[in-house]
């Protein structure tokens, strides 16, 4: 009963629209089959630039860098990998994910291992596994990739394989840390952050404001006497 009433209303509305002179467009109700398509990459846009390498080079030289939060997360990934390359002695499977100093994703690494071969008079794609490296070849490859990340800077490479390698000899992972700089909400500018190496000899950063109950609380120091006379600033909305 309800369906018949709905059909009558639809038919009456369509007749009124035709009589009023409106242009009606037909809509196909059938679903179309979705074929898997390959992602199109613009050949005129450079996906990776040397900017991240310059940040890594500055971090190795000065051991503390200020940049945006998104860049800081990427910089931490590259800096941890750089120090790991100087410490590794056994061949791990992660060297195939690096190319010319850039970290590849899984699709790009797989594409590098795929080659075309003629099998049964047909061209087919075959995945070729990388060959196993000896210990000497692996150490040389690690040094080469570290040099690519540091853009061939000899002073930074000497510091990497000298003081930094000795400093993090007993540490596995977590060589850098990110310190966020508080920014007001709805700010048109990106959030900034500090990236620094662990156990550096630099002066410690001052205490940054902390949001508590919707307000920014600025602390002068960590002492209890100064915490009582802390200044409270409302967050700008």
PDB file of N, CA, C and O in Angstrom, residues 22-89:
ATOM      1  N   UNK A  22      10.114  21.958 -17.264  1.00  0.00           N
ATOM      2  CA  UNK A  22      11.451  21.737 -16.727  1.00  0.00           C
ATOM      3  C   UNK A  22      12.150  20.630 -17.491  1.00  0.00           C
ATOM      4  O   UNK A  22      11.516  19.708 -18.009  1.00  0.00           O
ATOM      5  N   UNK A  23      13.482  20.708 -17.550  1.00  0.00           N
ATOM      6  CA  UNK A  23      14.280  19.681 -18.210  1.00  0.00           C
ATOM      7  C   UNK A  23      14.642  18.598 -17.199  1.00  0.00           C
ATOM      8  O   UNK A  23      15.281  18.873 -16.182  1.00  0.00           O
ATOM      9  N   UNK A  24      14.232  17.383 -17.458  1.00  0.00           N
ATOM     10  CA  UNK A  24      14.518  16.264 -16.567  1.00  0.00           C
ATOM     11  C   UNK A  24      15.683  15.460 -17.123  1.00  0.00           C
ATOM     12  O   UNK A  24      15.775  15.235 -18.335  1.00  0.00           O
ATOM     13  N   UNK A  25      16.572  15.034 -16.242  1.00  0.00           N
ATOM     14  CA  UNK A  25      17.720  14.211 -16.631  1.00  0.00           C
ATOM     15  C   UNK A  25      17.530  12.814 -16.080  1.00  0.00           C
ATOM     16  O   UNK A  25      17.154  12.626 -14.918  1.00  0.00           O
ATOM     17  N   UNK A  26      17.775  11.832 -16.908  1.00  0.00           N
ATOM     18  CA  UNK A  26      17.621  10.442 -16.479  1.00  0.00           C
ATOM     19  C   UNK A  26      18.841  10.004 -15.687  1.00  0.00           C
ATOM     20  O   UNK A  26      19.971  10.415 -15.970  1.00  0.00           O
ATOM     21  N   UNK A  27      18.620   9.173 -14.706  1.00  0.00           N
ATOM     22  CA  UNK A  27      19.683   8.672 -13.842  1.00  0.00           C
ATOM     23  C   UNK A  27      19.737   7.161 -13.981  1.00  0.00           C
ATOM     24  O   UNK A  27      18.706   6.484 -13.853  1.00  0.00           O
ATOM     25  N   UNK A  28      20.922   6.633 -14.247  1.00  0.00           N
ATOM     26  CA  UNK A  28      21.079   5.185 -14.366  1.00  0.00           C
ATOM     27  C   UNK A  28      21.156   4.565 -12.980  1.00  0.00           C
ATOM     28  O   UNK A  28      21.935   4.990 -12.125  1.00  0.00           O
ATOM     29  N   UNK A  29      20.342   3.557 -12.782  1.00  0.00           N
ATOM     30  CA  UNK A  29      20.323   2.892 -11.487  1.00  0.00           C
ATOM     31  C   UNK A  29      21.288   1.716 -11.431  1.00  0.00           C
ATOM     32  O   UNK A  29      21.582   1.210 -10.358  1.00  0.00           O
ATOM     33  N   UNK A  30      21.750   1.265 -12.579  1.00  0.00           N
ATOM     34  CA  UNK A  30      22.655   0.119 -12.588  1.00  0.00           C
ATOM     35  C   UNK A  30      24.045   0.494 -12.095  1.00  0.00           C
ATOM     36  O   UNK A  30      24.530   1.600 -12.330  1.00  0.00           O
ATOM     37  N   UNK A  31      24.677  -0.400 -11.391  1.00  0.00           N
ATOM     38  CA  UNK A  31      26.031  -0.157 -10.884  1.00  0.00           C
ATOM     39  C   UNK A  31      27.049  -0.557 -11.937  1.00  0.00           C
ATOM     40  O   UNK A  31      26.874  -1.549 -12.650  1.00  0.00           O
ATOM     41  N   UNK A  32      28.125   0.204 -12.025  1.00  0.00           N
ATOM     42  CA  UNK A  32      29.186  -0.074 -12.975  1.00  0.00           C
ATOM     43  C   UNK A  32      30.293  -0.861 -12.283  1.00  0.00           C
ATOM     44  O   UNK A  32      30.595  -0.638 -11.108  1.00  0.00           O
ATOM     45  N   UNK A  33      30.903  -1.717 -13.006  1.00  0.00           N
ATOM     46  CA  UNK A  33      32.000  -2.504 -12.460  1.00  0.00           C
ATOM     47  C   UNK A  33      33.239  -1.626 -12.328  1.00  0.00           C
ATOM     48  O   UNK A  33      33.588  -0.897 -13.249  1.00  0.00           O
ATOM     49  N   UNK A  34      33.885  -1.712 -11.184  1.00  0.00           N
ATOM     50  CA  UNK A  34      35.069  -0.903 -10.921  1.00  0.00           C
ATOM     51  C   UNK A  34      36.321  -1.721 -11.208  1.00  0.00           C
ATOM     52  O   UNK A  34      36.577  -2.730 -10.552  1.00  0.00           O
ATOM     53  N   UNK A  35      37.069  -1.300 -12.194  1.00  0.00           N
ATOM     54  CA  UNK A  35      38.303  -1.983 -12.542  1.00  0.00           C
ATOM     55  C   UNK A  35      39.462  -1.357 -11.764  1.00  0.00           C
ATOM     56  O   UNK A  35      39.503  -0.136 -11.579  1.00  0.00           O
ATOM     57  N   UNK A  36      40.396  -2.155 -11.294  1.00  0.00           N
ATOM     58  CA  UNK A  36      41.559  -1.580 -10.592  1.00  0.00           C
ATOM     59  C   UNK A  36      42.427  -0.785 -11.554  1.00  0.00           C
ATOM     60  O   UNK A  36      42.797  -1.263 -12.627  1.00  0.00           O
ATOM     61  N   UNK A  37      42.718   0.427 -11.185  1.00  0.00           N
ATOM     62  CA  UNK A  37      43.529   1.304 -12.021  1.00  0.00           C
ATOM     63  C   UNK A  37      44.815   1.655 -11.291  1.00  0.00           C
ATOM     64  O   UNK A  37      44.841   1.744 -10.062  1.00  0.00           O
ATOM     65  N   UNK A  38      45.853   1.858 -12.041  1.00  0.00           N
ATOM     66  CA  UNK A  38      47.143   2.227 -11.472  1.00  0.00           C
ATOM     67  C   UNK A  38      47.163   3.720 -11.186  1.00  0.00           C
ATOM     68  O   UNK A  38      46.638   4.523 -11.956  1.00  0.00           O
ATOM     69  N   UNK A  39      47.760   4.079 -10.067  1.00  0.00           N
ATOM     70  CA  UNK A  39      47.818   5.477  -9.674  1.00  0.00           C
ATOM     71  C   UNK A  39      48.690   6.258 -10.650  1.00  0.00           C
ATOM     72  O   UNK A  39      49.813   5.863 -10.955  1.00  0.00           O
ATOM     73  N   UNK A  40      48.154   7.361 -11.142  1.00  0.00           N
ATOM     74  CA  UNK A  40      48.867   8.181 -12.118  1.00  0.00           C
ATOM     75  C   UNK A  40      49.804   9.123 -11.375  1.00  0.00           C
ATOM     76  O   UNK A  40      49.390   9.813 -10.434  1.00  0.00           O
ATOM     77  N   UNK A  41      51.059   9.134 -11.781  1.00  0.00           N
ATOM     78  CA  UNK A  41      52.071   9.991 -11.173  1.00  0.00           C
ATOM     79  C   UNK A  41      52.458  11.068 -12.171  1.00  0.00           C
ATOM     80  O   UNK A  41      52.748  10.770 -13.336  1.00  0.00           O
ATOM     81  N   UNK A  42      52.435  12.297 -11.722  1.00  0.00           N
ATOM     82  CA  UNK A  42      52.802  13.408 -12.595  1.00  0.00           C
ATOM     83  C   UNK A  42      54.313  13.412 -12.790  1.00  0.00           C
ATOM     84  O   UNK A  42      55.068  13.578 -11.828  1.00  0.00           O
ATOM     85  N   UNK A  43      54.808  13.244 -14.016  1.00  0.00           N
ATOM     86  CA  UNK A  43      56.264  13.196 -14.217  1.00  0.00           C
ATOM     87  C   UNK A  43      56.945  14.547 -14.073  1.00  0.00           C
ATOM     88  O   UNK A  43      58.166  14.613 -13.964  1.00  0.00           O
ATOM     89  N   UNK A  44      56.166  15.640 -14.083  1.00  0.00           N
ATOM     90  CA  UNK A  44      56.752  16.976 -14.007  1.00  0.00           C
ATOM     91  C   UNK A  44      56.860  17.487 -12.571  1.00  0.00           C
ATOM     92  O   UNK A  44      57.354  18.581 -12.345  1.00  0.00           O
ATOM     93  N   UNK A  45      56.373  16.712 -11.606  1.00  0.00           N
ATOM     94  CA  UNK A  45      56.435  17.098 -10.202  1.00  0.00           C
ATOM     95  C   UNK A  45      57.427  16.179  -9.494  1.00  0.00           C
ATOM     96  O   UNK A  45      57.300  14.953  -9.550  1.00  0.00           O
ATOM     97  N   UNK A  46      58.406  16.768  -8.847  1.00  0.00           N
ATOM     98  CA  UNK A  46      59.412  15.997  -8.134  1.00  0.00           C
ATOM     99  C   UNK A  46      58.864  15.599  -6.767  1.00  0.00           C
ATOM    100  O   UNK A  46      58.532  16.452  -5.938  1.00  0.00           O
ATOM    101  N   UNK A  47      58.732  14.303  -6.548  1.00  0.00           N
ATOM    102  CA  UNK A  47      58.105  13.818  -5.320  1.00  0.00           C
ATOM    103  C   UNK A  47      59.005  14.025  -4.118  1.00  0.00           C
ATOM    104  O   UNK A  47      58.548  14.344  -3.033  1.00  0.00           O
ATOM    105  N   UNK A  48      60.288  13.830  -4.283  1.00  0.00           N
ATOM    106  CA  UNK A  48      61.229  13.973  -3.174  1.00  0.00           C
ATOM    107  C   UNK A  48      62.284  15.010  -3.544  1.00  0.00           C
ATOM    108  O   UNK A  48      62.799  15.010  -4.655  1.00  0.00           O
ATOM    109  N   UNK A  49      62.587  15.857  -2.589  1.00  0.00           N
ATOM    110  CA  UNK A  49      63.598  16.886  -2.793  1.00  0.00           C
ATOM    111  C   UNK A  49      64.713  16.696  -1.770  1.00  0.00           C
ATOM    112  O   UNK A  49      64.614  15.880  -0.844  1.00  0.00           O
ATOM    113  N   UNK A  50      65.772  17.477  -1.934  1.00  0.00           N
ATOM    114  CA  UNK A  50      66.921  17.393  -1.030  1.00  0.00           C
ATOM    115  C   UNK A  50      66.714  18.188   0.251  1.00  0.00           C
ATOM    116  O   UNK A  50      67.651  18.312   1.043  1.00  0.00           O
ATOM    117  N   UNK A  51      65.518  18.722   0.465  1.00  0.00           N
ATOM    118  CA  UNK A  51      65.297  19.524   1.668  1.00  0.00           C
ATOM    119  C   UNK A  51      65.417  18.676   2.931  1.00  0.00           C
ATOM    120  O   UNK A  51      65.987  19.116   3.936  1.00  0.00           O
ATOM    121  N   UNK A  52      64.897  17.450   2.892  1.00  0.00           N
ATOM    122  CA  UNK A  52      64.991  16.587   4.070  1.00  0.00           C
ATOM    123  C   UNK A  52      66.439  16.195   4.327  1.00  0.00           C
ATOM    124  O   UNK A  52      66.863  16.051   5.484  1.00  0.00           O
ATOM    125  N   UNK A  53      67.237  16.059   3.270  1.00  0.00           N
ATOM    126  CA  UNK A  53      68.658  15.753   3.456  1.00  0.00           C
ATOM    127  C   UNK A  53      69.389  16.929   4.101  1.00  0.00           C
ATOM    128  O   UNK A  53      70.277  16.732   4.940  1.00  0.00           O
ATOM    129  N   UNK A  54      69.013  18.137   3.727  1.00  0.00           N
ATOM    130  CA  UNK A  54      69.635  19.311   4.340  1.00  0.00           C
ATOM    131  C   UNK A  54      69.278  19.415   5.816  1.00  0.00           C
ATOM    132  O   UNK A  54      70.109  19.830   6.636  1.00  0.00           O
ATOM    133  N   UNK A  55      68.058  19.026   6.164  1.00  0.00           N
ATOM    134  CA  UNK A  55      67.679  19.024   7.577  1.00  0.00           C
ATOM    135  C   UNK A  55      68.478  17.986   8.361  1.00  0.00           C
ATOM    136  O   UNK A  55      68.910  18.245   9.491  1.00  0.00           O
ATOM    137  N   UNK A  56      68.665  16.813   7.777  1.00  0.00           N
ATOM    138  CA  UNK A  56      69.462  15.775   8.444  1.00  0.00           C
ATOM    139  C   UNK A  56      70.905  16.236   8.607  1.00  0.00           C
ATOM    140  O   UNK A  56      71.536  16.022   9.655  1.00  0.00           O
ATOM    141  N   UNK A  57      71.442  16.880   7.581  1.00  0.00           N
ATOM    142  CA  UNK A  57      72.813  17.392   7.653  1.00  0.00           C
ATOM    143  C   UNK A  57      72.945  18.449   8.743  1.00  0.00           C
ATOM    144  O   UNK A  57      73.921  18.447   9.514  1.00  0.00           O
ATOM    145  N   UNK A  58      71.962  19.338   8.846  1.00  0.00           N
ATOM    146  CA  UNK A  58      71.992  20.357   9.898  1.00  0.00           C
ATOM    147  C   UNK A  58      71.848  19.730  11.279  1.00  0.00           C
ATOM    148  O   UNK A  58      72.468  20.189  12.248  1.00  0.00           O
ATOM    149  N   UNK A  59      71.049  18.670  11.386  1.00  0.00           N
ATOM    150  CA  UNK A  59      70.884  18.003  12.679  1.00  0.00           C
ATOM    151  C   UNK A  59      72.175  17.325  13.125  1.00  0.00           C
ATOM    152  O   UNK A  59      72.525  17.359  14.308  1.00  0.00           O
ATOM    153  N   UNK A  60      72.896  16.731  12.193  1.00  0.00           N
ATOM    154  CA  UNK A  60      74.171  16.095  12.547  1.00  0.00           C
ATOM    155  C   UNK A  60      75.211  17.145  12.921  1.00  0.00           C
ATOM    156  O   UNK A  60      76.009  16.949  13.846  1.00  0.00           O
ATOM    157  N   UNK A  61      75.189  18.277  12.258  1.00  0.00           N
ATOM    158  CA  UNK A  61      76.194  19.309  12.527  1.00  0.00           C
ATOM    159  C   UNK A  61      75.916  20.055  13.831  1.00  0.00           C
ATOM    160  O   UNK A  61      76.818  20.267  14.638  1.00  0.00           O
ATOM    161  N   UNK A  62      74.656  20.454  14.050  1.00  0.00           N
ATOM    162  CA  UNK A  62      74.321  21.301  15.200  1.00  0.00           C
ATOM    163  C   UNK A  62      73.571  20.555  16.300  1.00  0.00           C
ATOM    164  O   UNK A  62      73.357  21.127  17.380  1.00  0.00           O
ATOM    165  N   UNK A  63      73.096  19.338  16.024  1.00  0.00           N
ATOM    166  CA  UNK A  63      72.440  18.449  16.986  1.00  0.00           C
ATOM    167  C   UNK A  63      71.105  18.987  17.497  1.00  0.00           C
ATOM    168  O   UNK A  63      70.525  18.430  18.421  1.00  0.00           O
ATOM    169  N   UNK A  64      70.613  20.070  16.930  1.00  0.00           N
ATOM    170  CA  UNK A  64      69.277  20.574  17.271  1.00  0.00           C
ATOM    171  C   UNK A  64      68.775  21.438  16.121  1.00  0.00           C
ATOM    172  O   UNK A  64      69.498  22.309  15.634  1.00  0.00           O
ATOM    173  N   UNK A  65      67.541  21.171  15.699  1.00  0.00           N
ATOM    174  CA  UNK A  65      66.959  21.861  14.549  1.00  0.00           C
ATOM    175  C   UNK A  65      65.515  22.207  14.884  1.00  0.00           C
ATOM    176  O   UNK A  65      64.815  21.428  15.542  1.00  0.00           O
ATOM    177  N   UNK A  66      65.077  23.370  14.439  1.00  0.00           N
ATOM    178  CA  UNK A  66      63.681  23.768  14.588  1.00  0.00           C
ATOM    179  C   UNK A  66      63.014  23.760  13.218  1.00  0.00           C
ATOM    180  O   UNK A  66      63.514  24.365  12.265  1.00  0.00           O
ATOM    181  N   UNK A  67      61.893  23.073  13.120  1.00  0.00           N
ATOM    182  CA  UNK A  67      61.156  22.973  11.866  1.00  0.00           C
ATOM    183  C   UNK A  67      59.691  22.715  12.188  1.00  0.00           C
ATOM    184  O   UNK A  67      59.287  22.733  13.353  1.00  0.00           O
ATOM    185  N   UNK A  68      58.895  22.489  11.160  1.00  0.00           N
ATOM    186  CA  UNK A  68      57.481  22.197  11.393  1.00  0.00           C
ATOM    187  C   UNK A  68      57.320  20.785  11.963  1.00  0.00           C
ATOM    188  O   UNK A  68      58.219  19.954  11.869  1.00  0.00           O
ATOM    189  N   UNK A  69      56.159  20.533  12.535  1.00  0.00           N
ATOM    190  CA  UNK A  69      55.931  19.242  13.182  1.00  0.00           C
ATOM    191  C   UNK A  69      55.911  18.105  12.165  1.00  0.00           C
ATOM    192  O   UNK A  69      56.436  17.014  12.439  1.00  0.00           O
ATOM    193  N   UNK A  70      55.337  18.328  10.998  1.00  0.00           N
ATOM    194  CA  UNK A  70      55.305  17.286   9.976  1.00  0.00           C
ATOM    195  C   UNK A  70      56.714  16.970   9.474  1.00  0.00           C
ATOM    196  O   UNK A  70      57.080  15.807   9.285  1.00  0.00           O
ATOM    197  N   UNK A  71      57.514  18.006   9.273  1.00  0.00           N
ATOM    198  CA  UNK A  71      58.899  17.784   8.862  1.00  0.00           C
ATOM    199  C   UNK A  71      59.703  17.127   9.979  1.00  0.00           C
ATOM    200  O   UNK A  71      60.627  16.350   9.723  1.00  0.00           O
ATOM    201  N   UNK A  72      59.374  17.456  11.214  1.00  0.00           N
ATOM    202  CA  UNK A  72      60.102  16.885  12.349  1.00  0.00           C
ATOM    203  C   UNK A  72      59.895  15.375  12.429  1.00  0.00           C
ATOM    204  O   UNK A  72      60.834  14.623  12.726  1.00  0.00           O
ATOM    205  N   UNK A  73      58.682  14.917  12.165  1.00  0.00           N
ATOM    206  CA  UNK A  73      58.423  13.474  12.192  1.00  0.00           C
ATOM    207  C   UNK A  73      59.197  12.756  11.096  1.00  0.00           C
ATOM    208  O   UNK A  73      59.741  11.669  11.303  1.00  0.00           O
ATOM    209  N   UNK A  74      59.256  13.360   9.924  1.00  0.00           N
ATOM    210  CA  UNK A  74      60.027  12.757   8.836  1.00  0.00           C
ATOM    211  C   UNK A  74      61.524  12.825   9.112  1.00  0.00           C
ATOM    212  O   UNK A  74      62.272  11.892   8.801  1.00  0.00           O
ATOM    213  N   UNK A  75      61.963  13.925   9.719  1.00  0.00           N
ATOM    214  CA  UNK A  75      63.378  14.078  10.049  1.00  0.00           C
ATOM    215  C   UNK A  75      63.816  13.054  11.089  1.00  0.00           C
ATOM    216  O   UNK A  75      64.929  12.524  11.015  1.00  0.00           O
ATOM    217  N   UNK A  76      62.967  12.758  12.047  1.00  0.00           N
ATOM    218  CA  UNK A  76      63.293  11.752  13.062  1.00  0.00           C
ATOM    219  C   UNK A  76      63.487  10.381  12.422  1.00  0.00           C
ATOM    220  O   UNK A  76      64.376   9.616  12.800  1.00  0.00           O
ATOM    221  N   UNK A  77      62.668  10.068  11.434  1.00  0.00           N
ATOM    222  CA  UNK A  77      62.795   8.783  10.748  1.00  0.00           C
ATOM    223  C   UNK A  77      64.142   8.674  10.027  1.00  0.00           C
ATOM    224  O   UNK A  77      64.829   7.651  10.100  1.00  0.00           O
ATOM    225  N   UNK A  78      64.543   9.753   9.353  1.00  0.00           N
ATOM    226  CA  UNK A  78      65.800   9.731   8.608  1.00  0.00           C
ATOM    227  C   UNK A  78      67.011   9.744   9.547  1.00  0.00           C
ATOM    228  O   UNK A  78      68.006   9.066   9.287  1.00  0.00           O
ATOM    229  N   UNK A  79      66.944  10.514  10.620  1.00  0.00           N
ATOM    230  CA  UNK A  79      68.093  10.590  11.528  1.00  0.00           C
ATOM    231  C   UNK A  79      68.301   9.275  12.277  1.00  0.00           C
ATOM    232  O   UNK A  79      69.440   8.839  12.473  1.00  0.00           O
ATOM    233  N   UNK A  80      67.215   8.630  12.691  1.00  0.00           N
ATOM    234  CA  UNK A  80      67.356   7.323  13.339  1.00  0.00           C
ATOM    235  C   UNK A  80      67.936   6.291  12.377  1.00  0.00           C
ATOM    236  O   UNK A  80      68.767   5.462  12.762  1.00  0.00           O
ATOM    237  N   UNK A  81      67.501   6.347  11.126  1.00  0.00           N
ATOM    238  CA  UNK A  81      68.054   5.431  10.126  1.00  0.00           C
ATOM    239  C   UNK A  81      69.526   5.712   9.876  1.00  0.00           C
ATOM    240  O   UNK A  81      70.330   4.783   9.719  1.00  0.00           O
ATOM    241  N   UNK A  82      69.903   6.984   9.864  1.00  0.00           N
ATOM    242  CA  UNK A  82      71.296   7.348   9.596  1.00  0.00           C
ATOM    243  C   UNK A  82      72.231   6.803  10.671  1.00  0.00           C
ATOM    244  O   UNK A  82      73.286   6.233  10.366  1.00  0.00           O
ATOM    245  N   UNK A  83      71.850   6.959  11.927  1.00  0.00           N
ATOM    246  CA  UNK A  83      72.700   6.458  13.007  1.00  0.00           C
ATOM    247  C   UNK A  83      72.675   4.933  13.049  1.00  0.00           C
ATOM    248  O   UNK A  83      73.675   4.290  13.383  1.00  0.00           O
ATOM    249  N   UNK A  84      71.553   4.345  12.667  1.00  0.00           N
ATOM    250  CA  UNK A  84      71.478   2.884  12.620  1.00  0.00           C
ATOM    251  C   UNK A  84      72.404   2.322  11.549  1.00  0.00           C
ATOM    252  O   UNK A  84      73.014   1.268  11.737  1.00  0.00           O
ATOM    253  N   UNK A  85      72.517   3.020  10.424  1.00  0.00           N
ATOM    254  CA  UNK A  85      73.415   2.559   9.361  1.00  0.00           C
ATOM    255  C   UNK A  85      74.872   2.560   9.813  1.00  0.00           C
ATOM    256  O   UNK A  85      75.665   1.729   9.364  1.00  0.00           O
ATOM    257  N   UNK A  86      75.237   3.475  10.695  1.00  0.00           N
ATOM    258  CA  UNK A  86      76.622   3.520  11.166  1.00  0.00           C
ATOM    259  C   UNK A  86      76.920   2.454  12.210  1.00  0.00           C
ATOM    260  O   UNK A  86      78.082   2.194  12.504  1.00  0.00           O
ATOM    261  N   UNK A  87      75.886   1.817  12.763  1.00  0.00           N
ATOM    262  CA  UNK A  87      76.089   0.826  13.816  1.00  0.00           C
ATOM    263  C   UNK A  87      75.889  -0.605  13.351  1.00  0.00           C
ATOM    264  O   UNK A  87      76.411  -1.524  13.970  1.00  0.00           O
ATOM    265  N   UNK A  88      75.118  -0.821  12.309  1.00  0.00           N
ATOM    266  CA  UNK A  88      74.786  -2.176  11.892  1.00  0.00           C
ATOM    267  C   UNK A  88      76.021  -2.909  11.384  1.00  0.00           C
ATOM    268  O   UNK A  88      76.830  -2.366  10.646  1.00  0.00           O
ATOM    269  N   UNK A  89      76.116  -4.166  11.764  1.00  0.00           N
ATOM    270  CA  UNK A  89      77.192  -5.025  11.282  1.00  0.00           C
ATOM    271  C   UNK A  89      76.660  -6.247  10.549  1.00  0.00           C
ATOM    272  O   UNK A  89      77.337  -6.809   9.705  1.00  0.00           O
TER     273      UNK A  89
END
